[in-house]
mmCIF file of C-alpha atoms in Angstrom:
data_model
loop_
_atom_site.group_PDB
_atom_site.id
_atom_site.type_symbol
_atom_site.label_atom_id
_atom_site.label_comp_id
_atom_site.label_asym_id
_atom_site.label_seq_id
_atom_site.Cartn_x
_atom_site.Cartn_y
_atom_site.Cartn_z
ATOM 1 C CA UNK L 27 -90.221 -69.963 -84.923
ATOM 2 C CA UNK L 28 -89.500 -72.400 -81.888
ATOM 3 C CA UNK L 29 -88.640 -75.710 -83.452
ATOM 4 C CA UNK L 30 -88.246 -79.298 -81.649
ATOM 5 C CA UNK L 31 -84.794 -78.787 -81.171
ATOM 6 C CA UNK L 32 -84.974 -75.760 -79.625
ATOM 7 C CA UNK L 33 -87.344 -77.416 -77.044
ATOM 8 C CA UNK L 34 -84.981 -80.050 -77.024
ATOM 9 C CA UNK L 35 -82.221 -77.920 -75.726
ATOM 10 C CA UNK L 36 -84.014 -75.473 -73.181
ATOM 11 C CA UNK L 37 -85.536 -78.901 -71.832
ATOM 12 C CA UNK L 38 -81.951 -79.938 -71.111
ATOM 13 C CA UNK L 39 -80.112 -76.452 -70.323
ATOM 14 C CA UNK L 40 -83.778 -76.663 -67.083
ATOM 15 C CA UNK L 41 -82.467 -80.559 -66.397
ATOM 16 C CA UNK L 42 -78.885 -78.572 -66.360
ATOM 17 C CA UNK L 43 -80.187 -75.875 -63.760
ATOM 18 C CA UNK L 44 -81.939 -78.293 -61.992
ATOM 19 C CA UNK L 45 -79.493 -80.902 -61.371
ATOM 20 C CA UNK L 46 -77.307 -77.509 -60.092
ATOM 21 C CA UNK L 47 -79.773 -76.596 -57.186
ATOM 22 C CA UNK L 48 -81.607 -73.314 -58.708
ATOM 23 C CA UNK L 49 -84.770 -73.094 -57.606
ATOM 24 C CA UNK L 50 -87.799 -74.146 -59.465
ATOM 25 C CA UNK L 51 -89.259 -70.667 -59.050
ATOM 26 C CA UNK L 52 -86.042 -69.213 -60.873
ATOM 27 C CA UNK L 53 -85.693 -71.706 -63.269
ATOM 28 C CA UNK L 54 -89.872 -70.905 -64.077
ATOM 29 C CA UNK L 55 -88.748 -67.457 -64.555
ATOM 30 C CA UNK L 56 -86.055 -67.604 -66.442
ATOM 31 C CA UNK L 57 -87.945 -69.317 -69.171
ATOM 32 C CA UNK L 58 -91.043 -68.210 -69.147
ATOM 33 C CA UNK L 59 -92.785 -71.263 -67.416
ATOM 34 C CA UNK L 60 -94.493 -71.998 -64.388
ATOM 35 C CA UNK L 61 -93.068 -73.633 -61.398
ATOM 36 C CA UNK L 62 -95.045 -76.669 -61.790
ATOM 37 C CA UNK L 63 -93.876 -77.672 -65.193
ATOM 38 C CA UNK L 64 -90.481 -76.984 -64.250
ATOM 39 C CA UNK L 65 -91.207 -79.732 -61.344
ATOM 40 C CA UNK L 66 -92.875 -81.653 -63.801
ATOM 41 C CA UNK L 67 -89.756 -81.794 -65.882
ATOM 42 C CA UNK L 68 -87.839 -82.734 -63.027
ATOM 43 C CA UNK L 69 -90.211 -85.595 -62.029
ATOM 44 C CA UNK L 70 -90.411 -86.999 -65.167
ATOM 45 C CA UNK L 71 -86.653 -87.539 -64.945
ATOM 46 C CA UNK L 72 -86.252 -89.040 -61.792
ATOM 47 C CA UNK L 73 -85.271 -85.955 -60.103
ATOM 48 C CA UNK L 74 -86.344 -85.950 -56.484
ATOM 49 C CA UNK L 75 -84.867 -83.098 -54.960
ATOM 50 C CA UNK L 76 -86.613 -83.402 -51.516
ATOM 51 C CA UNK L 77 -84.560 -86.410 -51.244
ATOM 52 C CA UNK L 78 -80.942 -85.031 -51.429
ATOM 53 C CA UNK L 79 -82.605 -82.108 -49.123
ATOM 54 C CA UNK L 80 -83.636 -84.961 -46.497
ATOM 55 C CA UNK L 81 -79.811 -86.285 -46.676
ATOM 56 C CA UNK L 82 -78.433 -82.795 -46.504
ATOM 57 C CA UNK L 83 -80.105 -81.837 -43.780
ATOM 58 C CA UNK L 84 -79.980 -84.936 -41.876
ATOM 59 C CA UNK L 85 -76.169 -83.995 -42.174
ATOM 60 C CA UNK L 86 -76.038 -80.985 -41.489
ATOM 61 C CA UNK L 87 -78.399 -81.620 -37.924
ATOM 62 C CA UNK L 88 -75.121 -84.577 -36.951
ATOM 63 C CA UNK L 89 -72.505 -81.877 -37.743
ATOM 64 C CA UNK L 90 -74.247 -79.268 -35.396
ATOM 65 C CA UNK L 91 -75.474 -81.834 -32.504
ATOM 66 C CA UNK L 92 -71.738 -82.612 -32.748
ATOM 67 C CA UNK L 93 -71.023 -79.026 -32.646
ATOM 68 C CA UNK L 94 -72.758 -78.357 -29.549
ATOM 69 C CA UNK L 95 -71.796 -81.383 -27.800
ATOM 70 C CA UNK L 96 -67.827 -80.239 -27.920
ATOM 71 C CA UNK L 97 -69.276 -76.514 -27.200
ATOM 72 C CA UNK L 98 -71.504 -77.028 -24.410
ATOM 73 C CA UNK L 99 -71.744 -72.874 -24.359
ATOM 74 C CA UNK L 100 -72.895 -72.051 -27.731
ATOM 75 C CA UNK L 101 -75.628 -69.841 -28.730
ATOM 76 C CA UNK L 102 -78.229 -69.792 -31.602
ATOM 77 C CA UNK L 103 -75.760 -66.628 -32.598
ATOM 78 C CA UNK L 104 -72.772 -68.849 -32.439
ATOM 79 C CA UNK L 105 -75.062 -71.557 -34.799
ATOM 80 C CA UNK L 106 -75.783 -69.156 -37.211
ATOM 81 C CA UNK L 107 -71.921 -67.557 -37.463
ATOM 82 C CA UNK L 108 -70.398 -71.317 -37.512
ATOM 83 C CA UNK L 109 -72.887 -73.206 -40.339
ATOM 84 C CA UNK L 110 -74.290 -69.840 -42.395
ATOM 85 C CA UNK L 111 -77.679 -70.225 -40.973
ATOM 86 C CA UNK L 112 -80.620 -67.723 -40.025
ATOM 87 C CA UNK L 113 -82.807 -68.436 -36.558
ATOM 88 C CA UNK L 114 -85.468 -69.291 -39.146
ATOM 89 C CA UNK L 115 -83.129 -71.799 -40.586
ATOM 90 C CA UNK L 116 -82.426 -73.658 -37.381
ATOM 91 C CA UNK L 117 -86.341 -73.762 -36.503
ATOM 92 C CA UNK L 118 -87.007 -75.372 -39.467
ATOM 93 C CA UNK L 119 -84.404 -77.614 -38.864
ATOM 94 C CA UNK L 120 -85.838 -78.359 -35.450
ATOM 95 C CA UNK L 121 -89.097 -78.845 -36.121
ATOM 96 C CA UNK L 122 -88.587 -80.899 -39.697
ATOM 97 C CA UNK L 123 -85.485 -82.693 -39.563
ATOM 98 C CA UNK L 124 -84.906 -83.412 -35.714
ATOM 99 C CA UNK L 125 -82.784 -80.800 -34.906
ATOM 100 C CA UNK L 126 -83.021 -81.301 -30.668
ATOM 101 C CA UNK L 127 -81.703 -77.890 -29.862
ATOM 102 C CA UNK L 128 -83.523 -74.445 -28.920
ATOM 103 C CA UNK L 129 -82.061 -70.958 -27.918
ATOM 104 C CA UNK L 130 -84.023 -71.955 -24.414
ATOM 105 C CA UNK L 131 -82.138 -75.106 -24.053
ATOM 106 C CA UNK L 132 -79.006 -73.900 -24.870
ATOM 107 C CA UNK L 133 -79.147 -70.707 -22.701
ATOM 108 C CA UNK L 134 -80.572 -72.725 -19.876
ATOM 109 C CA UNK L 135 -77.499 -74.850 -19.981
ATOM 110 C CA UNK L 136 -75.170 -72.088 -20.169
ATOM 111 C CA UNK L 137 -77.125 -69.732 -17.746
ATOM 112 C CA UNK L 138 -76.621 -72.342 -14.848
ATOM 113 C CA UNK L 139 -72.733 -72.743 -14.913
ATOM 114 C CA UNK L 140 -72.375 -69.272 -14.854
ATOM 115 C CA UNK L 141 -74.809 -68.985 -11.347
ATOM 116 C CA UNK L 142 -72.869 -72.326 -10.039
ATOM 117 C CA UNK L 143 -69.527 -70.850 -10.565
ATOM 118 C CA UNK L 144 -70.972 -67.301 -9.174
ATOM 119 C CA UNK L 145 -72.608 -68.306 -6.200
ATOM 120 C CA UNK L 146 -71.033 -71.775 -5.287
ATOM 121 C CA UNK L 147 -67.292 -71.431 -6.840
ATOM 122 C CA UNK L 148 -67.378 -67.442 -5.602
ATOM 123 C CA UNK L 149 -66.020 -66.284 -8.771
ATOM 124 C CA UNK L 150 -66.078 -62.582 -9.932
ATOM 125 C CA UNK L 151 -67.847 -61.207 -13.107
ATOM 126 C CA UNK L 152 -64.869 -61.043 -14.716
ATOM 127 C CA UNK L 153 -63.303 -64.350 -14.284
ATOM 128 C CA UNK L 154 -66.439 -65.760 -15.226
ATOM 129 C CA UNK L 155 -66.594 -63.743 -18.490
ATOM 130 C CA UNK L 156 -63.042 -64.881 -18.905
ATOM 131 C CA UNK L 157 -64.464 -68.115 -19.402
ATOM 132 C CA UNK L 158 -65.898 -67.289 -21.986
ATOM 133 C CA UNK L 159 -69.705 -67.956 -21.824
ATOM 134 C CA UNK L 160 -70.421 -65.585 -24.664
ATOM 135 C CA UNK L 161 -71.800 -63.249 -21.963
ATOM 136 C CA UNK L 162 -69.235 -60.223 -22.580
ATOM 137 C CA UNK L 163 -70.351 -57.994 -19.783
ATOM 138 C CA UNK L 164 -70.584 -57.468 -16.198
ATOM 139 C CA UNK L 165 -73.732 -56.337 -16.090
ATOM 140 C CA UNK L 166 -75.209 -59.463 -18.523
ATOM 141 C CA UNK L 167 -73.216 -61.478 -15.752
ATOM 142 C CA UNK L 168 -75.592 -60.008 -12.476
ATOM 143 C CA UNK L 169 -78.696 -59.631 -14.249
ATOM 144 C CA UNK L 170 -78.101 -63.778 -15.470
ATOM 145 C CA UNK L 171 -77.452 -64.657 -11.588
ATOM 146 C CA UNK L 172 -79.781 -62.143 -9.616
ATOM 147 C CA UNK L 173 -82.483 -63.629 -12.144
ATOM 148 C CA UNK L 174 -82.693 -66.812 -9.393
ATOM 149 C CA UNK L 175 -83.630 -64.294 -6.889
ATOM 150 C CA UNK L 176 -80.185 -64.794 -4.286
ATOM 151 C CA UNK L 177 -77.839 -62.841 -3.751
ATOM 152 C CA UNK L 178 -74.198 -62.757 -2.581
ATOM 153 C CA UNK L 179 -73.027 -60.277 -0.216
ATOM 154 C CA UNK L 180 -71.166 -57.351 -1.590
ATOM 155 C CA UNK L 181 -67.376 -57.505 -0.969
ATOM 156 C CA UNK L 182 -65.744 -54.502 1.002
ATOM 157 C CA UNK L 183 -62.615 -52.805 0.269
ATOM 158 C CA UNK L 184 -60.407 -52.036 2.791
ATOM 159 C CA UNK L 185 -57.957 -48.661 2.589
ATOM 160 C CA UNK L 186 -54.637 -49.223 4.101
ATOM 161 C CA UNK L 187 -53.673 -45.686 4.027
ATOM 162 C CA UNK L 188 -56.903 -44.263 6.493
ATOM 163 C CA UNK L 189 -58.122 -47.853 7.666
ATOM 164 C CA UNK L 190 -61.476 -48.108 6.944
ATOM 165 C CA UNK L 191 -63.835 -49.675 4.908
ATOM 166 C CA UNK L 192 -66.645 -48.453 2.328
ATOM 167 C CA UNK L 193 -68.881 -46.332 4.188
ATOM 168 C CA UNK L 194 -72.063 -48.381 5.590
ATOM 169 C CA UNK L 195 -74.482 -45.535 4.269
ATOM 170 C CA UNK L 196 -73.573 -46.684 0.879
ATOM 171 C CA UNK L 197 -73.686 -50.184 1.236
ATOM 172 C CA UNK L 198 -77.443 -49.551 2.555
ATOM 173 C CA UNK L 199 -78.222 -47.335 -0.632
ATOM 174 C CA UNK L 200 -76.742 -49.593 -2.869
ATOM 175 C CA UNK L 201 -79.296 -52.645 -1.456
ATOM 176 C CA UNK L 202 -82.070 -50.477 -0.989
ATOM 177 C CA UNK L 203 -81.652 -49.372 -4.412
ATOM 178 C CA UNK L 204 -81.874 -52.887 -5.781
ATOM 179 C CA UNK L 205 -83.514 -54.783 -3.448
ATOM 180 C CA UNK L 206 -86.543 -52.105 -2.922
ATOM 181 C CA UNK L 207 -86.206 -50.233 -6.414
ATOM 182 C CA UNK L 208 -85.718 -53.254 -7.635
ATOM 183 C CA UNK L 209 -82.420 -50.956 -10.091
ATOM 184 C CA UNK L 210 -80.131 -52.769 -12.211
ATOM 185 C CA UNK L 211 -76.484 -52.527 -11.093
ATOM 186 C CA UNK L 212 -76.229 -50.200 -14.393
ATOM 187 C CA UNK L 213 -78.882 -47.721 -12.805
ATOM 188 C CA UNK L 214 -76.933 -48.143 -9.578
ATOM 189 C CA UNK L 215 -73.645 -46.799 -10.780
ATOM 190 C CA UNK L 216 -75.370 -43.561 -12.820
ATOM 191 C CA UNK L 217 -77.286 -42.805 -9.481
ATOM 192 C CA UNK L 218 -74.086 -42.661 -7.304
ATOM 193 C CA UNK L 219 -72.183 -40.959 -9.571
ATOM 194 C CA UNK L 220 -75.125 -38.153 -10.318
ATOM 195 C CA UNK L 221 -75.161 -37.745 -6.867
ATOM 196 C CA UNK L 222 -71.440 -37.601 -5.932
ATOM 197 C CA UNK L 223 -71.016 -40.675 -4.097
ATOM 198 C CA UNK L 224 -67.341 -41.725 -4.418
ATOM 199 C CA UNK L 225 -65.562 -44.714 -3.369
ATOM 200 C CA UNK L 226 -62.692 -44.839 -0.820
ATOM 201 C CA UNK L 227 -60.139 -44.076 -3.288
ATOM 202 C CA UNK L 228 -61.991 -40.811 -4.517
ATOM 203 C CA UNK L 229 -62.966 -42.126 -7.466
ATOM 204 C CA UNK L 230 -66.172 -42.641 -9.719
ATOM 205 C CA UNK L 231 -68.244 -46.185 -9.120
ATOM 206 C CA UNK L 232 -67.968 -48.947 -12.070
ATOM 207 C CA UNK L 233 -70.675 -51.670 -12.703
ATOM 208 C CA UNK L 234 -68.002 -54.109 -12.186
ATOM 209 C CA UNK L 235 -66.665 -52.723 -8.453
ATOM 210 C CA UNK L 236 -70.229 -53.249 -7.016
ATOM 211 C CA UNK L 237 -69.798 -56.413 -6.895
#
């Protein structure tokens, strides 16, 4: 038979749990209670824990603001690896506790140094991946800068040994293929290799040497 000290006890072993950070819904469970009492039990002792939420959040928005600002080229991915958070952790964030940051913003931002340094600093894919933009691939690289609809003109190799450059049928495949078939430079490569096209050294076509 429960007696008043047993009440006694459990009420302070829930102040315990509560003080902690378990959830009211565990806590409810865990004794055999409903969620509201357990909140009632916290209210009646001053326990407000929406409060040291508001704080902890309002700290943890500074830290990633701050984050960002010395990263100008971080993702929502890099958010969520760096502070332990899910996307649905950094919407709530920005839409109750003033997080100004969205995957938009922050790809926007990133997404327009890579086209400067592409089309106006004439940098290759793979320098510009050596920057490390978190875009890891040639082909993320094109489809990022192609997206503004220009285009820079594809760069020729020259062979010493028979003097000539790439053949001029297959520079007009390659544009017709993805400026009228509208191809990705991925789709590009497979069709020249399916159909045998080789570049001057005799050798298979890459994403990366199309451009």
């Amino acid at each position: 038979m429960e007696t008043k000290e047993y009440y006694r006890n459990r009420r302070n072993e829930i102040l315990k749990m509560i003080r902690k950070g378990f959830r009211f819904q565990y806590i409810a469970d865990k004794y055999g209670v409903t969620k509201q009492r357990i909140n009632g039990i916290a209210r009646d002792n001053k326990i407000h824990r929406w409060k040291n939420n508001r704080k902890k959040y309002k700290k943890l928005v500074n830290k990633i603001h701050q984050y960002v600002q010395n990263n100008p080229y971080s993702t929502y991915k890099d958010l969520q690896i760096k502070f332990n958070l899910t996307v649905s952790n950094l919407n709530t964030l920005k839409y109750r506790h003033g997080l100004n940051i969205s995957n938009s913003i922050l790809s926007k931002s990133r997404n327009n140094s890579i086209i400067n340094d592409y089309f106006n600093n004439k940098l290759t894919a793979t320098e510009i991946i050596n920057k490390n933009y978190g875009v890891e691939t040639h082909s993320g690289i094109y489809e990022i800068c192609y997206s503004t609809n220009r285009y820079r003109k594809f760069r020729t190799k020259y062979n010493l040994k028979n003097k000539h450059f790439e053949k001029k049928e297959i520079f007009d495949l390659i544009f017709d293929l993805k400026d009228n078939k509208k191809m990705k430079f991925k789709n590009i490569t497979k069709y020249l290799n399916d159909n045998n096209y080789k570049t001057i050294y005799g050798r298979k076509f890459r994403t990366g040497k199309l451009c």
